Amino acid sequence: MTSLSMQHLFEPISFHGITLSNRIVMAPMTRSRAIGSIPNDLMATYYTQRVSAGLIITEGVSPSPNGLGYARIPGIYTNEQIEGWKKTTKSVHQQNGKIFIQFMHVGRIAHPANMPEKSKILAPSAIAAQGQMWTDTQGMQPFPVPIAMSQSEVAETIQEFAQAAENAIRAGFDGVELHGANGYLLEQFLNPYTNTRNDSYGGSIENRCRFVLEVTQAVISRVGKDKVGVRISPFSTFNDMPAYSETVATYDYLSQEFNKLDIAYLHVVEYAARATEEGQQLSKTIRNNFKGTLVLNGGYTGTKAEEAITTKQADLVSFGSAFIANPDLPYRLQHGIPLAQPDSNTFYTADEKGYTDYPVSEASAYTA
Ligand SMILES: Cc1cc2nc3c(=O)[nH]c(=O)nc-3n(C[C@H](O)[C@H](O)[C@H](O)COP(=O)(O)O)c2cc1C
């Protein structure tokens, strides 16, 4: 029985032709188990263990060889990858789950040692991110200076997203989420410090948003708006994204454009925005501008998620780290069972340890 205090979180919801059994979304999380960038049986097991989420969003998956900047992240641009993902989608659907794939093109957050031969590290402008990243063969390495994309590379990259979306549907996904958050390629176009272009993709707010919107439109034209969600993270500085004065105006415009495109959902990582009055105001503006399904994320507990849904700040709430150590997270939230804490040492390691070996709670094992 659902406790009265959690009743909204466990209400089903239907939008854009999709019905979810509850309002709990598993947030996208890179877990680096895709050896050779091919999705495998272990990953199918991991996602199926978490199938009681109303919606699962996969880890970031690269739509092209150029987008694969981290070690052991999966792709969706070869037949082998499409076949590999079918194991996950089939298994999740057999258990009546719903699953979207997140497209993460990392842009400049990449290192050649993590990438296939002949791939290129592309970004809006030739500006390296400060800091270092892990490579399996050379340990920690500084971020290299990326190649500033030519107009034809911009067009090709947009087409890669569109093709990947078609591949995703072929692989059995219910839809795709475009990763416009956390400092990867799409956000690199939004931010004037990482995008100093003087063509139609840089400068004004409309120009900086153009790439994100063209990718969204291209994906919609291939698979339909019902199958497309977008993730954003206003005010986040993660992956060396400096704060800029036009943040509010940029996301005000962008959220209005997403509303016109009538995408299936908008997923907002709110951590950074919540910290300031200006950010909180922007969250309200986004809610106001975007009339469709809004997913909020960042540090939610069951109680806070219930409150966000009850007060109509959100339609869905996504949980990230809590899903790592609690495969039966919805059950635990519903029944007030304490949450297990994840071990961050195994977030990005290569095998089942810290991945598929977290048990469900005794009570939910008994119920199952
Ligand atoms: C191990 C790990 C990997 C992550 N990988 C991704 C990713 O691939 N794509 C993404 O959009 N966010 C990623 N995130 C961010 C989460 O989706 C989420 O925004 C963050 O954990 C905050 O939510 P939480 O407080 O519920 O954990 C990752 C987070 C963690 C902990």
CSV table of C-alpha atoms and ligand atoms in Angstrom, one decimal:
chain,number,residue,atom,x,y,z
A,1,MET,CA,0.0,0.0,0.0
A,2,THR,CA,1.2,3.5,-0.8
A,3,SER,CA,1.5,5.7,2.2
A,4,LEU,CA,-0.7,8.8,1.9
A,5,SER,CA,2.3,11.0,2.1
A,6,MET,CA,3.6,9.6,-1.2
A,7,GLN,CA,0.4,9.4,-3.2
A,8,HIS,CA,1.3,11.8,-6.0
A,9,LEU,CA,4.7,10.2,-6.7
A,10,PHE,CA,3.0,6.9,-7.4
A,11,GLU,CA,0.3,8.1,-9.6
A,12,PRO,CA,0.6,7.0,-13.3
A,13,ILE,CA,1.0,9.7,-15.9
A,14,SER,CA,0.4,9.8,-19.7
A,15,PHE,CA,1.9,12.3,-22.1
A,16,HIS,CA,2.8,12.3,-25.8
A,17,GLY,CA,1.5,8.7,-26.2
A,18,ILE,CA,3.5,7.2,-23.4
A,19,THR,CA,2.2,6.0,-20.0
A,20,LEU,CA,4.5,5.7,-17.0
A,21,SER,CA,3.4,3.7,-13.9
A,22,ASN,CA,4.8,6.3,-11.5
A,23,ARG,CA,6.5,9.7,-11.4
A,24,ILE,CA,10.0,8.4,-10.5
A,25,VAL,CA,12.6,8.6,-13.3
A,26,MET,CA,16.0,7.0,-13.1
A,27,ALA,CA,18.4,9.8,-14.1
A,28,PRO,CA,21.0,9.2,-16.8
A,29,MET,CA,24.3,7.9,-15.3
A,30,THR,CA,27.5,7.1,-17.1
A,31,ARG,CA,28.7,3.8,-15.6
A,32,SER,CA,31.5,2.9,-18.0
A,33,ARG,CA,30.8,-0.8,-18.3
A,34,ALA,CA,30.5,-0.8,-22.1
A,35,ILE,CA,33.8,-2.5,-23.0
A,36,GLY,CA,34.7,-1.5,-26.6
A,37,SER,CA,31.6,0.9,-26.5
A,38,ILE,CA,29.3,-2.1,-27.1
A,39,PRO,CA,26.3,-2.5,-24.8
A,40,ASN,CA,26.4,-5.9,-23.1
A,41,ASP,CA,24.5,-8.4,-21.0
A,42,LEU,CA,25.7,-6.9,-17.7
A,43,MET,CA,24.2,-3.5,-18.7
A,44,ALA,CA,20.9,-5.2,-19.6
A,45,THR,CA,20.9,-6.8,-16.1
A,46,TYR,CA,21.7,-3.4,-14.4
A,47,TYR,CA,18.8,-1.6,-16.1
A,48,THR,CA,16.3,-4.4,-15.7
A,49,GLN,CA,17.1,-4.5,-11.9
A,50,ARG,CA,15.9,-0.8,-11.9
A,51,VAL,CA,12.8,-1.4,-14.0
A,52,SER,CA,10.3,-0.3,-11.3
A,53,ALA,CA,11.2,3.4,-12.1
A,54,GLY,CA,8.3,4.9,-14.1
A,55,LEU,CA,11.0,5.8,-16.7
A,56,ILE,CA,14.6,4.8,-17.1
A,57,ILE,CA,16.9,7.1,-18.9
A,58,THR,CA,20.2,5.4,-19.9
A,59,GLU,CA,23.6,6.6,-19.3
A,60,GLY,CA,25.1,9.0,-21.8
A,61,VAL,CA,25.5,7.2,-25.2
A,62,SER,CA,27.4,8.6,-28.1
A,63,PRO,CA,25.6,9.2,-31.3
A,64,SER,CA,29.0,9.1,-33.2
A,65,PRO,CA,32.6,8.1,-32.9
A,66,ASN,CA,33.4,11.8,-32.3
A,67,GLY,CA,31.2,12.0,-29.3
A,68,LEU,CA,32.9,9.1,-27.4
A,69,GLY,CA,35.3,11.1,-25.2
A,70,TYR,CA,35.3,8.9,-22.1
A,71,ALA,CA,36.6,5.4,-21.5
A,72,ARG,CA,34.1,2.6,-21.9
A,73,ILE,CA,31.0,4.6,-22.7
A,74,PRO,CA,28.6,3.0,-25.2
A,75,GLY,CA,27.6,4.2,-28.7
A,76,ILE,CA,24.6,3.8,-30.9
A,77,TYR,CA,26.1,4.3,-34.4
A,78,THR,CA,27.0,0.7,-35.4
A,79,ASN,CA,24.9,-2.4,-36.0
A,80,GLU,CA,26.7,-4.2,-33.2
A,81,GLN,CA,25.8,-1.4,-30.8
A,82,ILE,CA,22.2,-1.5,-31.9
A,83,GLU,CA,22.1,-5.3,-31.4
A,84,GLY,CA,23.7,-4.9,-28.0
A,85,TRP,CA,21.1,-2.4,-26.9
A,86,LYS,CA,18.3,-4.7,-27.9
A,87,LYS,CA,19.2,-6.9,-24.9
A,88,THR,CA,18.5,-4.0,-22.6
A,89,THR,CA,15.3,-2.8,-24.3
A,90,LYS,CA,13.8,-6.2,-24.7
A,91,SER,CA,14.5,-7.2,-21.1
A,92,VAL,CA,13.1,-3.8,-19.7
A,93,HIS,CA,10.0,-4.1,-21.8
A,94,GLN,CA,9.4,-7.7,-20.8
A,95,GLN,CA,9.1,-6.3,-17.2
A,96,ASN,CA,6.7,-3.6,-18.4
A,97,GLY,CA,9.3,-0.8,-18.0
A,98,LYS,CA,9.9,2.2,-20.2
A,99,ILE,CA,13.3,3.3,-21.3
A,100,PHE,CA,14.7,6.4,-23.2
A,101,ILE,CA,18.3,6.5,-24.3
A,102,GLN,CA,20.4,9.6,-23.5
A,103,PHE,CA,22.5,11.0,-26.4
A,104,MET,CA,25.7,12.4,-25.0
A,105,HIS,CA,28.1,14.0,-27.5
A,106,VAL,CA,30.9,15.1,-25.2
A,107,GLY,CA,32.5,17.7,-27.6
A,108,ARG,CA,35.7,19.0,-25.9
A,109,ILE,CA,35.3,16.8,-22.8
A,110,ALA,CA,37.3,14.1,-24.4
A,111,HIS,CA,40.7,12.6,-24.8
A,112,PRO,CA,42.2,10.9,-27.9
A,113,ALA,CA,43.2,7.9,-25.8
A,114,ASN,CA,39.5,7.2,-25.1
A,115,MET,CA,38.5,7.5,-28.8
A,116,PRO,CA,38.3,5.3,-31.8
A,117,GLU,CA,40.8,5.8,-34.7
A,118,LYS,CA,39.9,8.6,-37.1
A,119,SER,CA,37.6,10.3,-34.7
A,120,LYS,CA,37.9,14.0,-34.0
A,121,ILE,CA,37.5,16.1,-30.9
A,122,LEU,CA,35.0,18.8,-32.0
A,123,ALA,CA,33.6,21.8,-30.2
A,124,PRO,CA,32.1,25.2,-31.2
A,125,SER,CA,35.4,26.9,-30.7
A,126,ALA,CA,39.1,25.8,-30.2
A,127,ILE,CA,39.0,26.4,-26.4
A,128,ALA,CA,40.2,23.6,-24.1
A,129,ALA,CA,38.4,22.8,-20.9
A,130,GLN,CA,40.5,23.4,-17.8
A,131,GLY,CA,41.3,20.2,-15.9
A,132,GLN,CA,42.0,16.5,-16.6
A,133,MET,CA,40.2,13.3,-17.4
A,134,TRP,CA,40.7,9.6,-16.9
A,135,THR,CA,42.1,7.4,-19.8
A,136,ASP,CA,42.5,3.6,-19.4
A,137,THR,CA,45.9,3.6,-21.1
A,138,GLN,CA,47.5,6.8,-19.8
A,139,GLY,CA,45.8,7.6,-16.5
A,140,MET,CA,44.8,11.2,-15.9
A,141,GLN,CA,45.4,13.5,-18.9
A,142,PRO,CA,44.8,17.2,-19.5
A,143,PHE,CA,41.9,18.1,-21.9
A,144,PRO,CA,43.2,18.8,-25.3
A,145,VAL,CA,42.4,21.8,-27.4
A,146,PRO,CA,39.4,20.8,-29.6
A,147,ILE,CA,38.9,21.5,-33.3
A,148,ALA,CA,36.5,24.4,-33.9
A,149,MET,CA,33.7,22.9,-36.0
A,150,SER,CA,33.4,24.0,-39.6
A,151,GLN,CA,29.9,24.6,-40.9
A,152,SER,CA,30.0,21.3,-42.7
A,153,GLU,CA,31.0,19.5,-39.5
A,154,VAL,CA,28.1,21.2,-37.7
A,155,ALA,CA,25.7,19.9,-40.4
A,156,GLU,CA,27.3,16.4,-40.3
A,157,THR,CA,27.0,16.3,-36.5
A,158,ILE,CA,23.4,17.2,-36.6
A,159,GLN,CA,22.8,14.4,-39.1
A,160,GLU,CA,24.7,12.0,-36.8
A,161,PHE,CA,22.2,12.8,-34.0
A,162,ALA,CA,19.3,12.2,-36.5
A,163,GLN,CA,20.7,8.8,-37.6
A,164,ALA,CA,21.4,7.8,-34.0
A,165,ALA,CA,17.8,8.5,-33.1
A,166,GLU,CA,16.6,6.2,-35.9
A,167,ASN,CA,19.0,3.6,-34.6
A,168,ALA,CA,17.7,4.0,-31.1
A,169,ILE,CA,14.1,3.3,-32.2
A,170,ARG,CA,15.4,0.3,-34.2
A,171,ALA,CA,17.1,-0.9,-31.0
A,172,GLY,CA,13.7,-0.8,-29.2
A,173,PHE,CA,14.0,2.4,-27.1
A,174,ASP,CA,10.8,4.3,-26.2
A,175,GLY,CA,12.5,7.6,-27.0
A,176,VAL,CA,15.7,9.6,-26.8
A,177,GLU,CA,16.9,12.3,-24.4
A,178,LEU,CA,19.3,14.9,-25.8
A,179,HIS,CA,22.0,15.8,-23.3
A,180,GLY,CA,22.0,19.6,-23.3
A,181,ALA,CA,23.4,19.7,-19.8
A,182,ASN,CA,26.6,19.4,-17.8
A,183,GLY,CA,29.0,21.0,-20.2
A,184,TYR,CA,28.9,18.6,-23.1
A,185,LEU,CA,28.7,19.5,-26.8
A,186,LEU,CA,25.2,21.0,-26.8
A,187,GLU,CA,25.8,23.2,-23.8
A,188,GLN,CA,29.2,24.2,-25.2
A,189,PHE,CA,27.2,25.9,-28.0
A,190,LEU,CA,25.0,27.7,-25.5
A,191,ASN,CA,27.7,29.2,-23.4
A,192,PRO,CA,29.5,32.3,-24.8
A,193,TYR,CA,32.8,31.4,-23.1
A,194,THR,CA,33.0,28.0,-25.0
A,195,ASN,CA,31.3,29.3,-28.1
A,196,THR,CA,33.1,32.4,-29.5
A,197,ARG,CA,32.0,31.7,-33.1
A,198,ASN,CA,31.1,34.6,-35.4
A,199,ASP,CA,28.9,32.7,-37.8
A,200,SER,CA,25.2,31.9,-37.3
A,201,TYR,CA,25.9,29.5,-34.5
A,202,GLY,CA,27.6,32.1,-32.2
A,203,GLY,CA,27.1,35.6,-30.7
A,204,SER,CA,23.4,36.4,-30.0
A,205,ILE,CA,21.2,34.2,-27.9
A,206,GLU,CA,19.3,33.0,-30.9
A,207,ASN,CA,22.6,32.0,-32.6
A,208,ARG,CA,24.0,30.2,-29.5
A,209,CYS,CA,20.8,28.2,-29.2
A,210,ARG,CA,20.7,27.4,-32.9
A,211,PHE,CA,22.7,24.2,-32.8
A,212,VAL,CA,20.7,22.7,-29.9
A,213,LEU,CA,17.4,23.6,-31.6
A,214,GLU,CA,18.6,22.2,-35.0
A,215,VAL,CA,19.7,19.0,-33.4
A,216,THR,CA,16.3,18.7,-31.6
A,217,GLN,CA,14.4,19.4,-34.9
A,218,ALA,CA,16.5,16.9,-36.9
A,219,VAL,CA,15.9,14.2,-34.3
A,220,ILE,CA,12.1,15.1,-34.2
A,221,SER,CA,11.9,14.9,-38.0
A,222,ARG,CA,13.4,11.4,-37.9
A,223,VAL,CA,11.5,9.9,-34.9
A,224,GLY,CA,8.7,12.3,-34.0
A,225,LYS,CA,8.3,14.8,-31.2
A,226,ASP,CA,6.6,12.2,-28.9
A,227,LYS,CA,10.0,10.4,-28.7
A,228,VAL,CA,12.2,13.3,-27.9
A,229,GLY,CA,13.1,14.8,-24.5
A,230,VAL,CA,15.9,17.3,-23.7
A,231,ARG,CA,18.0,17.8,-20.6
A,232,ILE,CA,19.4,21.2,-19.5
A,233,SER,CA,21.3,22.5,-16.5
A,234,PRO,CA,21.1,26.3,-16.2
A,235,PHE,CA,23.8,27.9,-14.1
A,236,SER,CA,25.8,24.7,-13.8
A,237,THR,CA,29.6,25.3,-14.1
A,238,PHE,CA,30.4,21.5,-14.3
A,239,ASN,CA,33.0,20.7,-16.9
A,240,ASP,CA,34.5,24.2,-16.9
A,241,MET,CA,31.5,26.1,-18.0
A,242,PRO,CA,32.0,29.7,-16.7
A,243,ALA,CA,28.9,31.6,-15.5
A,244,TYR,CA,27.7,34.3,-18.0
A,245,SER,CA,25.5,37.3,-17.7
A,246,GLU,CA,22.9,36.1,-20.3
A,247,THR,CA,22.1,32.7,-18.6
A,248,VAL,CA,18.5,33.7,-17.7
A,249,ALA,CA,17.7,35.2,-21.1
A,250,THR,CA,19.3,32.2,-22.9
A,251,TYR,CA,17.2,29.6,-21.0
A,252,ASP,CA,14.1,31.8,-21.2
A,253,TYR,CA,14.4,31.8,-25.0
A,254,LEU,CA,15.4,28.1,-25.2
A,255,SER,CA,12.5,26.9,-23.0
A,256,GLN,CA,10.0,28.9,-25.2
A,257,GLU,CA,11.5,27.2,-28.3
A,258,PHE,CA,11.2,23.8,-26.7
A,259,ASN,CA,7.6,24.5,-26.0
A,260,LYS,CA,7.0,25.4,-29.6
A,261,LEU,CA,8.6,22.2,-30.7
A,262,ASP,CA,6.3,20.4,-28.3
A,263,ILE,CA,8.9,17.9,-27.2
A,264,ALA,CA,7.9,15.0,-25.0
A,265,TYR,CA,9.6,16.4,-21.9
A,266,LEU,CA,12.1,18.9,-20.6
A,267,HIS,CA,14.5,17.6,-17.9
A,268,VAL,CA,16.1,20.3,-15.7
A,269,VAL,CA,19.1,19.6,-13.5
A,270,GLU,CA,18.4,22.2,-10.8
A,271,TYR,CA,21.2,21.9,-8.4
A,272,ALA,CA,23.0,25.1,-9.4
A,273,ALA,CA,19.9,27.2,-10.1
A,274,ARG,CA,18.5,26.4,-6.7
A,275,ALA,CA,21.4,28.1,-5.0
A,276,THR,CA,20.4,31.7,-6.0
A,277,GLU,CA,17.3,33.8,-6.1
A,278,GLU,CA,17.9,34.5,-9.8
A,279,GLY,CA,18.2,30.7,-10.4
A,280,GLN,CA,15.0,30.0,-8.5
A,281,GLN,CA,13.2,32.6,-10.6
A,282,LEU,CA,14.5,31.1,-13.8
A,283,SER,CA,13.1,27.7,-12.7
A,284,LYS,CA,9.7,29.3,-12.4
A,285,THR,CA,10.2,31.0,-15.8
A,286,ILE,CA,11.0,27.6,-17.4
A,287,ARG,CA,8.0,26.0,-15.8
A,288,ASN,CA,5.8,28.8,-17.1
A,289,ASN,CA,7.3,28.8,-20.6
A,290,PHE,CA,7.3,25.0,-21.2
A,291,LYS,CA,3.7,23.7,-21.0
A,292,GLY,CA,4.7,20.0,-21.5
A,293,THR,CA,6.0,17.4,-19.0
A,294,LEU,CA,8.7,18.8,-16.8
A,295,VAL,CA,11.2,16.5,-15.0
A,296,LEU,CA,13.2,18.0,-12.2
A,297,ASN,CA,16.5,16.6,-10.8
A,298,GLY,CA,19.2,17.2,-8.2
A,299,GLY,CA,19.3,16.1,-4.6
A,300,TYR,CA,15.7,14.9,-4.3
A,301,THR,CA,14.4,12.8,-1.5
A,302,GLY,CA,11.1,11.0,-1.7
A,303,THR,CA,9.5,13.7,0.5
A,304,LYS,CA,10.9,16.5,-1.6
A,305,ALA,CA,9.8,14.8,-4.8
A,306,GLU,CA,6.3,14.3,-3.5
A,307,GLU,CA,6.2,18.0,-2.6
A,308,ALA,CA,7.5,19.1,-6.0
A,309,ILE,CA,4.7,17.1,-7.7
A,310,THR,CA,2.0,18.1,-5.3
A,311,THR,CA,2.8,21.8,-5.7
A,312,LYS,CA,3.0,21.3,-9.5
A,313,GLN,CA,6.6,22.5,-9.7
A,314,ALA,CA,7.3,19.2,-11.5
A,315,ASP,CA,5.4,16.4,-13.3
A,316,LEU,CA,8.2,13.9,-12.8
A,317,VAL,CA,11.3,13.8,-10.6
A,318,SER,CA,14.5,12.0,-11.5
A,319,PHE,CA,16.9,10.3,-9.0
A,320,GLY,CA,20.5,9.7,-9.9
A,321,SER,CA,22.9,8.4,-7.3
A,322,ALA,CA,20.1,6.9,-5.1
A,323,PHE,CA,19.3,4.4,-7.9
A,324,ILE,CA,22.9,3.1,-7.9
A,325,ALA,CA,22.8,1.3,-4.5
A,326,ASN,CA,19.0,0.9,-4.4
A,327,PRO,CA,17.7,-1.0,-7.4
A,328,ASP,CA,14.3,-1.1,-5.8
A,329,LEU,CA,14.3,2.7,-5.0
A,330,PRO,CA,10.6,3.3,-5.7
A,331,TYR,CA,9.6,0.5,-3.3
A,332,ARG,CA,11.9,1.9,-0.6
A,333,LEU,CA,10.5,5.4,-1.1
A,334,GLN,CA,7.0,4.1,-1.0
A,335,HIS,CA,7.5,2.2,2.2
A,336,GLY,CA,10.0,4.4,4.0
A,337,ILE,CA,12.8,1.9,3.9
A,338,PRO,CA,16.2,3.5,4.5
A,339,LEU,CA,18.4,3.9,1.5
A,340,ALA,CA,21.7,2.2,1.0
A,341,GLN,CA,24.7,4.4,0.2
A,342,PRO,CA,26.6,3.9,-3.1
A,343,ASP,CA,30.3,3.4,-3.2
A,344,SER,CA,31.7,6.1,-5.5
A,345,ASN,CA,34.9,4.1,-6.0
A,346,THR,CA,33.0,1.8,-8.3
A,347,PHE,CA,30.9,4.4,-10.2
A,348,TYR,CA,33.1,4.1,-13.3
A,349,THR,CA,34.9,0.8,-13.0
A,350,ALA,CA,34.6,-1.9,-15.6
A,351,ASP,CA,32.7,-4.9,-14.0
A,352,GLU,CA,29.7,-6.0,-11.9
A,353,LYS,CA,31.2,-4.9,-8.6
A,354,GLY,CA,29.3,-1.8,-7.4
A,355,TYR,CA,27.0,-2.2,-10.5
A,356,THR,CA,24.7,-5.2,-10.4
A,357,ASP,CA,25.5,-6.5,-7.0
A,358,TYR,CA,23.5,-4.1,-4.8
A,359,PRO,CA,20.6,-6.1,-3.3
A,360,VAL,CA,17.0,-5.1,-3.2
A,361,SER,CA,15.6,-4.5,0.3
A,362,GLU,CA,14.5,-7.6,2.1
A,363,ALA,CA,10.9,-6.5,2.2
A,364,SER,CA,10.7,-5.9,-1.6
A,365,ALA,CA,12.5,-9.2,-2.3
A,366,TYR,CA,9.7,-10.9,-0.2
A,367,THR,CA,7.0,-9.1,-2.1
A,368,ALA,CA,8.5,-10.0,-5.5
B,1,LIG,C1,27.9,8.1,-11.5
B,1,LIG,C2,27.2,9.2,-12.2
B,1,LIG,C3,27.2,9.4,-13.6
B,1,LIG,C4,26.4,10.4,-14.2
B,1,LIG,N1,26.4,10.4,-15.6
B,1,LIG,C5,25.5,11.2,-16.2
B,1,LIG,C6,25.3,11.1,-17.6
B,1,LIG,O1,25.8,10.3,-18.3
B,1,LIG,N2,24.4,12.0,-18.1
B,1,LIG,C7,23.8,13.0,-17.4
B,1,LIG,O2,23.0,13.8,-17.9
B,1,LIG,N3,24.0,13.1,-16.1
B,1,LIG,C8,24.8,12.2,-15.4
B,1,LIG,N4,24.9,12.3,-14.1
B,1,LIG,C9,24.2,13.2,-13.3
B,1,LIG,C10,22.8,12.6,-12.8
B,1,LIG,O3,22.0,12.3,-13.9
B,1,LIG,C11,22.1,13.6,-11.8
B,1,LIG,O4,21.9,14.8,-12.5
B,1,LIG,C12,22.9,13.8,-10.5
B,1,LIG,O5,23.4,12.6,-10.0
B,1,LIG,C13,22.1,14.6,-9.5
B,1,LIG,O6,20.9,13.8,-9.2
B,1,LIG,P1,20.9,13.1,-7.7
B,1,LIG,O7,21.1,14.1,-6.7
B,1,LIG,O8,19.5,12.4,-7.7
B,1,LIG,O9,22.0,12.1,-7.7
B,1,LIG,C14,25.7,11.3,-13.4
B,1,LIG,C15,25.7,11.2,-12.0
B,1,LIG,C16,26.4,10.2,-11.4
B,1,LIG,C17,26.4,10.0,-9.9
